[in-house]
Amino acid sequence: DGGITQSPKYLFRKEGQNVTLSCEQNLNHDAMYWYRQDPGQGLRLIYYSQIVNDFQKGDIAEGYSVSREKKESFPLTVTSAQKNPTAFYLCASSMRGRTEAFFGQGTRLTVV
Amino acid sequence: QQQVKQSPQSLIVQKGGISIINCAYENTAFDYFPWYQQFPGKGPALLIAIRPDVSEKKEGRFTISFNKSAKQSSLHIMDSQPGDSATYFCAASNPPSGNEKLTFGTGTRLTIIP
């Protein structure tokens, strides 16, 4: 089945630790995106990538890092510099030049 | 600056009624306007999308209307059902440029009561 797979579904992090959220897609999409969702704030763009080995900062990139070494994969690292990392993280992908985005099921990150 | 303004934040509608959610767009360059539906604990799913050269698009009980001059769109859900209870997001993006991205509204939590 084609789709976007995010893992893990739930993640707990101690303060001061870096954690990496996985996002894999087999839709052959060029573009991939990471969004953060907080109650009452909608979806805010963290990073996006239109092509392998290239990515751009979104609106709230501070405290996050990404890589795009393969077309299928776009992992997100939440670093210790992110002061309020507890949130629901969503990965999405789309064909380049088209913004019909398909979303994964999300990863809920909690700082303990 | 919030480029996509969505209202209301929450909405309660009786079963069989009409649910109406509104969006206003600050960026005149936007040319693609999708609406997404999200159930708790799930990722958003594309519901329906419209381009500015179309004033209305209907899919089943869901209709988007778009007013280009006012830079506004609305989602109407006719004969609302309890299964429609979800959070709805409007979004917008610029024309394809190799660097396009979706900007989302803050969402509307819709509850359909029996």
PDB file of C-alpha atoms in Angstrom:
ATOM      1  CA  ASP A   1       0.000   0.000   0.000  1.00  0.00           C
ATOM      2  CA  GLY A   2       1.267   3.470  -0.843  1.00  0.00           C
ATOM      3  CA  GLY A   3       1.435   6.005   1.916  1.00  0.00           C
ATOM      4  CA  ILE A   4       3.395   7.864   4.535  1.00  0.00           C
ATOM      5  CA  THR A   5       4.635   6.095   7.635  1.00  0.00           C
ATOM      6  CA  GLN A   6       5.611   7.960  10.760  1.00  0.00           C
ATOM      7  CA  SER A   7       7.262   6.269  13.684  1.00  0.00           C
ATOM      8  CA  PRO A   8       7.028   5.964  16.558  1.00  0.00           C
ATOM      9  CA  LYS A   9       3.412   6.867  17.242  1.00  0.00           C
ATOM     10  CA  TYR A  10       4.261   7.971  20.788  1.00  0.00           C
ATOM     11  CA  LEU A  11       7.630   9.204  22.003  1.00  0.00           C
ATOM     12  CA  PHE A  12       8.796  10.322  25.394  1.00  0.00           C
ATOM     13  CA  ARG A  13      11.887  12.444  25.845  1.00  0.00           C
ATOM     14  CA  LYS A  14      13.763  13.587  28.867  1.00  0.00           C
ATOM     15  CA  GLU A  15      14.715  17.224  29.028  1.00  0.00           C
ATOM     16  CA  GLY A  16      18.086  17.855  27.409  1.00  0.00           C
ATOM     17  CA  GLN A  17      17.877  14.912  25.022  1.00  0.00           C
ATOM     18  CA  ASN A  18      17.722  14.952  21.245  1.00  0.00           C
ATOM     19  CA  VAL A  19      15.153  12.693  19.599  1.00  0.00           C
ATOM     20  CA  THR A  20      14.587  11.773  15.972  1.00  0.00           C
ATOM     21  CA  LEU A  21      11.178  11.243  14.407  1.00  0.00           C
ATOM     22  CA  SER A  22      11.006   9.035  11.358  1.00  0.00           C
ATOM     23  CA  CYS A  23       9.008   9.733   8.190  1.00  0.00           C
ATOM     24  CA  GLU A  24       9.053   7.409   5.181  1.00  0.00           C
ATOM     25  CA  GLN A  25       6.926   7.589   2.028  1.00  0.00           C
ATOM     26  CA  ASN A  26       6.530   5.237  -0.920  1.00  0.00           C
ATOM     27  CA  LEU A  27       4.402   7.574  -3.044  1.00  0.00           C
ATOM     28  CA  ASN A  28       7.392   8.648  -5.149  1.00  0.00           C
ATOM     29  CA  HIS A  29       6.771  12.222  -4.043  1.00  0.00           C
ATOM     30  CA  ASP A  30       9.550  14.759  -4.399  1.00  0.00           C
ATOM     31  CA  ALA A  31       8.379  17.145  -1.694  1.00  0.00           C
ATOM     32  CA  MET A  32       8.172  16.383   2.016  1.00  0.00           C
ATOM     33  CA  TYR A  33       7.129  18.520   4.967  1.00  0.00           C
ATOM     34  CA  TRP A  34       7.164  18.548   8.754  1.00  0.00           C
ATOM     35  CA  TYR A  35       4.416  20.295  10.690  1.00  0.00           C
ATOM     36  CA  ARG A  36       3.878  20.797  14.375  1.00  0.00           C
ATOM     37  CA  GLN A  37       0.341  20.822  15.771  1.00  0.00           C
ATOM     38  CA  ASP A  38      -0.605  22.405  19.091  1.00  0.00           C
ATOM     39  CA  PRO A  39      -4.145  22.867  20.386  1.00  0.00           C
ATOM     40  CA  GLY A  40      -5.739  26.000  18.943  1.00  0.00           C
ATOM     41  CA  GLN A  41      -2.769  26.830  16.706  1.00  0.00           C
ATOM     42  CA  GLY A  42      -3.375  24.766  13.626  1.00  0.00           C
ATOM     43  CA  LEU A  43      -0.447  23.270  11.742  1.00  0.00           C
ATOM     44  CA  ARG A  44       2.781  25.210  11.702  1.00  0.00           C
ATOM     45  CA  LEU A  45       5.513  24.414   9.203  1.00  0.00           C
ATOM     46  CA  ILE A  46       8.878  23.395  10.651  1.00  0.00           C
ATOM     47  CA  TYR A  47      10.922  22.358   7.588  1.00  0.00           C
ATOM     48  CA  TYR A  48      10.245  21.318   4.048  1.00  0.00           C
ATOM     49  CA  SER A  49      12.187  19.743   1.226  1.00  0.00           C
ATOM     50  CA  GLN A  50      11.392  19.890  -2.470  1.00  0.00           C
ATOM     51  CA  ILE A  51      14.252  17.666  -3.585  1.00  0.00           C
ATOM     52  CA  VAL A  52      16.868  15.291  -2.212  1.00  0.00           C
ATOM     53  CA  ASN A  53      19.790  16.946  -0.406  1.00  0.00           C
ATOM     54  CA  ASP A  54      17.939  20.256  -0.161  1.00  0.00           C
ATOM     55  CA  PHE A  55      15.561  21.648   2.458  1.00  0.00           C
ATOM     56  CA  GLN A  56      14.264  24.995   3.684  1.00  0.00           C
ATOM     57  CA  LYS A  57      13.258  26.360   7.067  1.00  0.00           C
ATOM     58  CA  GLY A  58       9.592  26.857   7.710  1.00  0.00           C
ATOM     59  CA  ASP A  59       7.997  29.246  10.166  1.00  0.00           C
ATOM     60  CA  ILE A  60       9.207  27.582  13.391  1.00  0.00           C
ATOM     61  CA  ALA A  61      12.536  25.870  12.551  1.00  0.00           C
ATOM     62  CA  GLU A  62      14.426  26.895  15.691  1.00  0.00           C
ATOM     63  CA  GLY A  63      15.376  23.860  17.792  1.00  0.00           C
ATOM     64  CA  TYR A  64      14.792  21.408  14.953  1.00  0.00           C
ATOM     65  CA  SER A  65      16.979  19.843  12.265  1.00  0.00           C
ATOM     66  CA  VAL A  66      16.284  17.641   9.244  1.00  0.00           C
ATOM     67  CA  SER A  67      18.072  15.717   6.547  1.00  0.00           C
ATOM     68  CA  ARG A  68      16.986  14.526   3.115  1.00  0.00           C
ATOM     69  CA  GLU A  69      19.505  11.959   1.942  1.00  0.00           C
ATOM     70  CA  LYS A  70      16.924   9.787   0.221  1.00  0.00           C
ATOM     71  CA  LYS A  71      13.767  10.667  -1.653  1.00  0.00           C
ATOM     72  CA  GLU A  72      11.718   8.353   0.554  1.00  0.00           C
ATOM     73  CA  SER A  73      12.913   9.601   3.922  1.00  0.00           C
ATOM     74  CA  PHE A  74      12.773  12.923   5.784  1.00  0.00           C
ATOM     75  CA  PRO A  75      13.682  12.468   9.467  1.00  0.00           C
ATOM     76  CA  LEU A  76      13.169  15.267  11.964  1.00  0.00           C
ATOM     77  CA  THR A  77      15.426  15.742  14.979  1.00  0.00           C
ATOM     78  CA  VAL A  78      14.048  17.650  17.936  1.00  0.00           C
ATOM     79  CA  THR A  79      17.076  19.038  19.689  1.00  0.00           C
ATOM     80  CA  SER A  80      17.552  20.101  23.285  1.00  0.00           C
ATOM     81  CA  ALA A  81      17.440  23.687  22.018  1.00  0.00           C
ATOM     82  CA  GLN A  82      13.691  23.365  21.398  1.00  0.00           C
ATOM     83  CA  LYS A  83      12.245  24.824  24.579  1.00  0.00           C
ATOM     84  CA  ASN A  84       8.731  23.474  24.302  1.00  0.00           C
ATOM     85  CA  PRO A  85       8.862  20.270  22.249  1.00  0.00           C
ATOM     86  CA  THR A  86       5.729  18.575  23.563  1.00  0.00           C
ATOM     87  CA  ALA A  87       3.390  18.472  20.552  1.00  0.00           C
ATOM     88  CA  PHE A  88       1.877  16.362  17.789  1.00  0.00           C
ATOM     89  CA  TYR A  89       4.239  16.163  14.817  1.00  0.00           C
ATOM     90  CA  LEU A  90       2.948  15.521  11.313  1.00  0.00           C
ATOM     91  CA  CYS A  91       4.883  14.604   8.204  1.00  0.00           C
ATOM     92  CA  ALA A  92       3.439  15.146   4.748  1.00  0.00           C
ATOM     93  CA  SER A  93       4.466  14.697   1.141  1.00  0.00           C
ATOM     94  CA  SER A  94       3.352  15.920  -2.258  1.00  0.00           C
ATOM     95  CA  MET A  95       4.341  15.826  -5.894  1.00  0.00           C
ATOM     96  CA  ARG A  96       6.642  18.699  -6.723  1.00  0.00           C
ATOM     97  CA  GLY A  97       4.716  21.532  -8.323  1.00  0.00           C
ATOM     98  CA  ARG A  98       1.468  20.334  -6.768  1.00  0.00           C
ATOM     99  CA  THR A  99       0.472  21.133  -3.227  1.00  0.00           C
ATOM    100  CA  GLU A 100      -2.044  18.348  -2.655  1.00  0.00           C
ATOM    101  CA  ALA A 101      -0.331  17.045   0.459  1.00  0.00           C
ATOM    102  CA  PHE A 102      -0.785  13.619   2.008  1.00  0.00           C
ATOM    103  CA  PHE A 103      -0.184  13.254   5.723  1.00  0.00           C
ATOM    104  CA  GLY A 104       1.137  10.517   7.962  1.00  0.00           C
ATOM    105  CA  GLN A 105      -0.607   9.498  11.168  1.00  0.00           C
ATOM    106  CA  GLY A 106       1.601  11.642  13.356  1.00  0.00           C
ATOM    107  CA  THR A 107       3.990  11.231  16.280  1.00  0.00           C
ATOM    108  CA  ARG A 108       3.007  12.529  19.687  1.00  0.00           C
ATOM    109  CA  LEU A 109       6.116  13.704  21.524  1.00  0.00           C
ATOM    110  CA  THR A 110       6.017  14.290  25.259  1.00  0.00           C
ATOM    111  CA  VAL A 111       8.829  15.683  27.376  1.00  0.00           C
ATOM    112  CA  VAL A 112       9.018  14.018  30.771  1.00  0.00           C
TER     113      VAL A 112
ATOM    114  CA  GLN B   1       1.336  37.500  10.495  1.00  0.00           C
ATOM    115  CA  GLN B   2      -1.482  35.039  10.135  1.00  0.00           C
ATOM    116  CA  GLN B   3      -2.042  34.608   6.418  1.00  0.00           C
ATOM    117  CA  VAL B   4      -5.001  32.236   6.693  1.00  0.00           C
ATOM    118  CA  LYS B   5      -7.690  33.217   9.199  1.00  0.00           C
ATOM    119  CA  GLN B   6     -10.280  30.590  10.052  1.00  0.00           C
ATOM    120  CA  SER B   7     -13.518  30.878  12.016  1.00  0.00           C
ATOM    121  CA  PRO B   8     -15.176  29.804  14.160  1.00  0.00           C
ATOM    122  CA  GLN B   9     -12.748  28.031  16.461  1.00  0.00           C
ATOM    123  CA  SER B  10     -15.437  25.556  17.489  1.00  0.00           C
ATOM    124  CA  LEU B  11     -18.907  24.766  16.214  1.00  0.00           C
ATOM    125  CA  ILE B  12     -21.786  22.647  17.490  1.00  0.00           C
ATOM    126  CA  VAL B  13     -24.486  21.672  15.018  1.00  0.00           C
ATOM    127  CA  GLN B  14     -27.499  19.465  15.374  1.00  0.00           C
ATOM    128  CA  LYS B  15     -27.700  16.313  13.296  1.00  0.00           C
ATOM    129  CA  GLY B  16     -29.213  17.102   9.912  1.00  0.00           C
ATOM    130  CA  GLY B  17     -28.238  20.752  10.071  1.00  0.00           C
ATOM    131  CA  ILE B  18     -25.786  22.759   7.965  1.00  0.00           C
ATOM    132  CA  SER B  19     -22.252  23.332   9.246  1.00  0.00           C
ATOM    133  CA  ILE B  20     -20.474  26.422   7.931  1.00  0.00           C
ATOM    134  CA  ILE B  21     -16.775  27.200   8.373  1.00  0.00           C
ATOM    135  CA  ASN B  22     -15.128  30.306   6.979  1.00  0.00           C
ATOM    136  CA  CYS B  23     -11.637  31.247   5.890  1.00  0.00           C
ATOM    137  CA  ALA B  24     -10.058  34.540   4.880  1.00  0.00           C
ATOM    138  CA  TYR B  25      -6.756  34.791   3.043  1.00  0.00           C
ATOM    139  CA  GLU B  26      -4.274  37.621   3.489  1.00  0.00           C
ATOM    140  CA  ASN B  27      -1.938  36.698   0.619  1.00  0.00           C
ATOM    141  CA  THR B  28      -3.264  37.632  -2.805  1.00  0.00           C
ATOM    142  CA  ALA B  29      -0.731  35.304  -4.444  1.00  0.00           C
ATOM    143  CA  PHE B  30      -2.432  32.184  -3.073  1.00  0.00           C
ATOM    144  CA  ASP B  31      -3.914  30.112  -5.869  1.00  0.00           C
ATOM    145  CA  TYR B  32      -4.771  26.766  -4.310  1.00  0.00           C
ATOM    146  CA  PHE B  33      -7.224  26.360  -1.440  1.00  0.00           C
ATOM    147  CA  PRO B  34      -7.634  22.894   0.079  1.00  0.00           C
ATOM    148  CA  TRP B  35      -9.706  21.881   3.062  1.00  0.00           C
ATOM    149  CA  TYR B  36      -8.609  19.077   5.349  1.00  0.00           C
ATOM    150  CA  GLN B  37     -10.503  16.899   7.818  1.00  0.00           C
ATOM    151  CA  GLN B  38      -8.770  15.510  10.889  1.00  0.00           C
ATOM    152  CA  PHE B  39     -10.041  12.965  13.383  1.00  0.00           C
ATOM    153  CA  PRO B  40      -8.489  12.772  16.874  1.00  0.00           C
ATOM    154  CA  GLY B  41      -5.063  11.153  16.909  1.00  0.00           C
ATOM    155  CA  LYS B  42      -4.896  10.977  13.112  1.00  0.00           C
ATOM    156  CA  GLY B  43      -3.239  12.970  10.388  1.00  0.00           C
ATOM    157  CA  PRO B  44      -5.332  15.396   8.311  1.00  0.00           C
ATOM    158  CA  ALA B  45      -6.877  14.060   5.117  1.00  0.00           C
ATOM    159  CA  LEU B  46      -7.677  16.135   2.054  1.00  0.00           C
ATOM    160  CA  LEU B  47     -11.419  16.725   1.877  1.00  0.00           C
ATOM    161  CA  ILE B  48     -11.850  19.007  -1.102  1.00  0.00           C
ATOM    162  CA  ALA B  49      -9.810  21.676  -2.871  1.00  0.00           C
ATOM    163  CA  ILE B  50     -10.542  24.617  -5.130  1.00  0.00           C
ATOM    164  CA  ARG B  51      -8.698  26.985  -7.470  1.00  0.00           C
ATOM    165  CA  PRO B  52      -9.558  30.720  -7.627  1.00  0.00           C
ATOM    166  CA  ASP B  53     -11.076  30.469 -11.107  1.00  0.00           C
ATOM    167  CA  VAL B  54     -13.850  28.286  -9.693  1.00  0.00           C
ATOM    168  CA  SER B  55     -16.517  29.793  -7.455  1.00  0.00           C
ATOM    169  CA  GLU B  56     -17.952  26.578  -6.069  1.00  0.00           C
ATOM    170  CA  LYS B  57     -17.051  22.917  -5.854  1.00  0.00           C
ATOM    171  CA  LYS B  58     -19.230  20.181  -4.440  1.00  0.00           C
ATOM    172  CA  GLU B  59     -18.424  16.650  -3.356  1.00  0.00           C
ATOM    173  CA  GLY B  60     -21.332  14.833  -1.835  1.00  0.00           C
ATOM    174  CA  ARG B  61     -22.535  16.742   1.218  1.00  0.00           C
ATOM    175  CA  PHE B  62     -19.436  18.956   1.238  1.00  0.00           C
ATOM    176  CA  THR B  63     -19.324  22.208  -0.742  1.00  0.00           C
ATOM    177  CA  ILE B  64     -16.606  24.853  -0.970  1.00  0.00           C
ATOM    178  CA  SER B  65     -17.501  28.305  -2.142  1.00  0.00           C
ATOM    179  CA  PHE B  66     -14.820  30.811  -3.066  1.00  0.00           C
ATOM    180  CA  ASN B  67     -15.030  34.587  -3.413  1.00  0.00           C
ATOM    181  CA  LYS B  68     -11.926  35.760  -5.238  1.00  0.00           C
ATOM    182  CA  SER B  69     -12.488  39.508  -4.744  1.00  0.00           C
ATOM    183  CA  ALA B  70     -13.134  39.101  -1.015  1.00  0.00           C
ATOM    184  CA  LYS B  71     -10.341  36.536  -0.660  1.00  0.00           C
ATOM    185  CA  GLN B  72     -12.637  34.277   1.307  1.00  0.00           C
ATOM    186  CA  SER B  73     -13.894  30.741   1.137  1.00  0.00           C
ATOM    187  CA  SER B  74     -16.428  28.723   3.068  1.00  0.00           C
ATOM    188  CA  LEU B  75     -16.990  25.055   3.688  1.00  0.00           C
ATOM    189  CA  HIS B  76     -20.624  23.953   3.937  1.00  0.00           C
ATOM    190  CA  ILE B  77     -21.539  20.516   5.230  1.00  0.00           C
ATOM    191  CA  MET B  78     -25.126  19.701   4.413  1.00  0.00           C
ATOM    192  CA  ASP B  79     -27.207  17.213   6.431  1.00  0.00           C
ATOM    193  CA  SER B  80     -24.439  17.076   9.047  1.00  0.00           C
ATOM    194  CA  GLN B  81     -23.924  13.675  10.658  1.00  0.00           C
ATOM    195  CA  PRO B  82     -22.217  12.597  13.908  1.00  0.00           C
ATOM    196  CA  GLY B  83     -19.468  11.000  11.794  1.00  0.00           C
ATOM    197  CA  ASP B  84     -18.608  14.475  10.513  1.00  0.00           C
ATOM    198  CA  SER B  85     -17.444  15.442  14.011  1.00  0.00           C
ATOM    199  CA  ALA B  86     -13.789  16.306  13.467  1.00  0.00           C
ATOM    200  CA  THR B  87     -11.430  19.249  13.187  1.00  0.00           C
ATOM    201  CA  TYR B  88     -11.462  21.026   9.839  1.00  0.00           C
ATOM    202  CA  PHE B  89      -8.609  23.078   8.454  1.00  0.00           C
ATOM    203  CA  CYS B  90      -8.528  25.433   5.520  1.00  0.00           C
ATOM    204  CA  ALA B  91      -5.184  25.995   3.849  1.00  0.00           C
ATOM    205  CA  ALA B  92      -3.635  27.859   0.945  1.00  0.00           C
ATOM    206  CA  SER B  93      -0.510  27.873  -1.157  1.00  0.00           C
ATOM    207  CA  ASN B  94       1.246  29.936  -3.793  1.00  0.00           C
ATOM    208  CA  PRO B  95       1.473  28.896  -7.441  1.00  0.00           C
ATOM    209  CA  PRO B  96       3.993  26.160  -8.215  1.00  0.00           C
ATOM    210  CA  SER B  97       7.450  27.681  -8.103  1.00  0.00           C
ATOM    211  CA  GLY B  98       9.580  24.814  -6.930  1.00  0.00           C
ATOM    212  CA  ASN B  99       9.281  26.185  -3.417  1.00  0.00           C
ATOM    213  CA  GLU B 100       5.587  25.957  -2.704  1.00  0.00           C
ATOM    214  CA  LYS B 101       4.230  25.116   0.748  1.00  0.00           C
ATOM    215  CA  LEU B 102       0.853  24.964   2.440  1.00  0.00           C
ATOM    216  CA  THR B 103      -0.182  27.534   5.038  1.00  0.00           C
ATOM    217  CA  PHE B 104      -2.949  26.378   7.377  1.00  0.00           C
ATOM    218  CA  GLY B 105      -5.689  28.076   9.339  1.00  0.00           C
ATOM    219  CA  THR B 106      -6.019  27.414  13.053  1.00  0.00           C
ATOM    220  CA  GLY B 107      -8.763  24.834  12.649  1.00  0.00           C
ATOM    221  CA  THR B 108     -12.434  24.462  13.576  1.00  0.00           C
ATOM    222  CA  ARG B 109     -13.543  21.733  15.939  1.00  0.00           C
ATOM    223  CA  LEU B 110     -16.947  20.578  14.700  1.00  0.00           C
ATOM    224  CA  THR B 111     -19.285  18.581  16.929  1.00  0.00           C
ATOM    225  CA  ILE B 112     -22.519  17.167  15.567  1.00  0.00           C
ATOM    226  CA  ILE B 113     -25.067  16.389  18.283  1.00  0.00           C
ATOM    227  CA  PRO B 114     -28.011  14.002  17.895  1.00  0.00           C
TER     228      PRO B 114
END
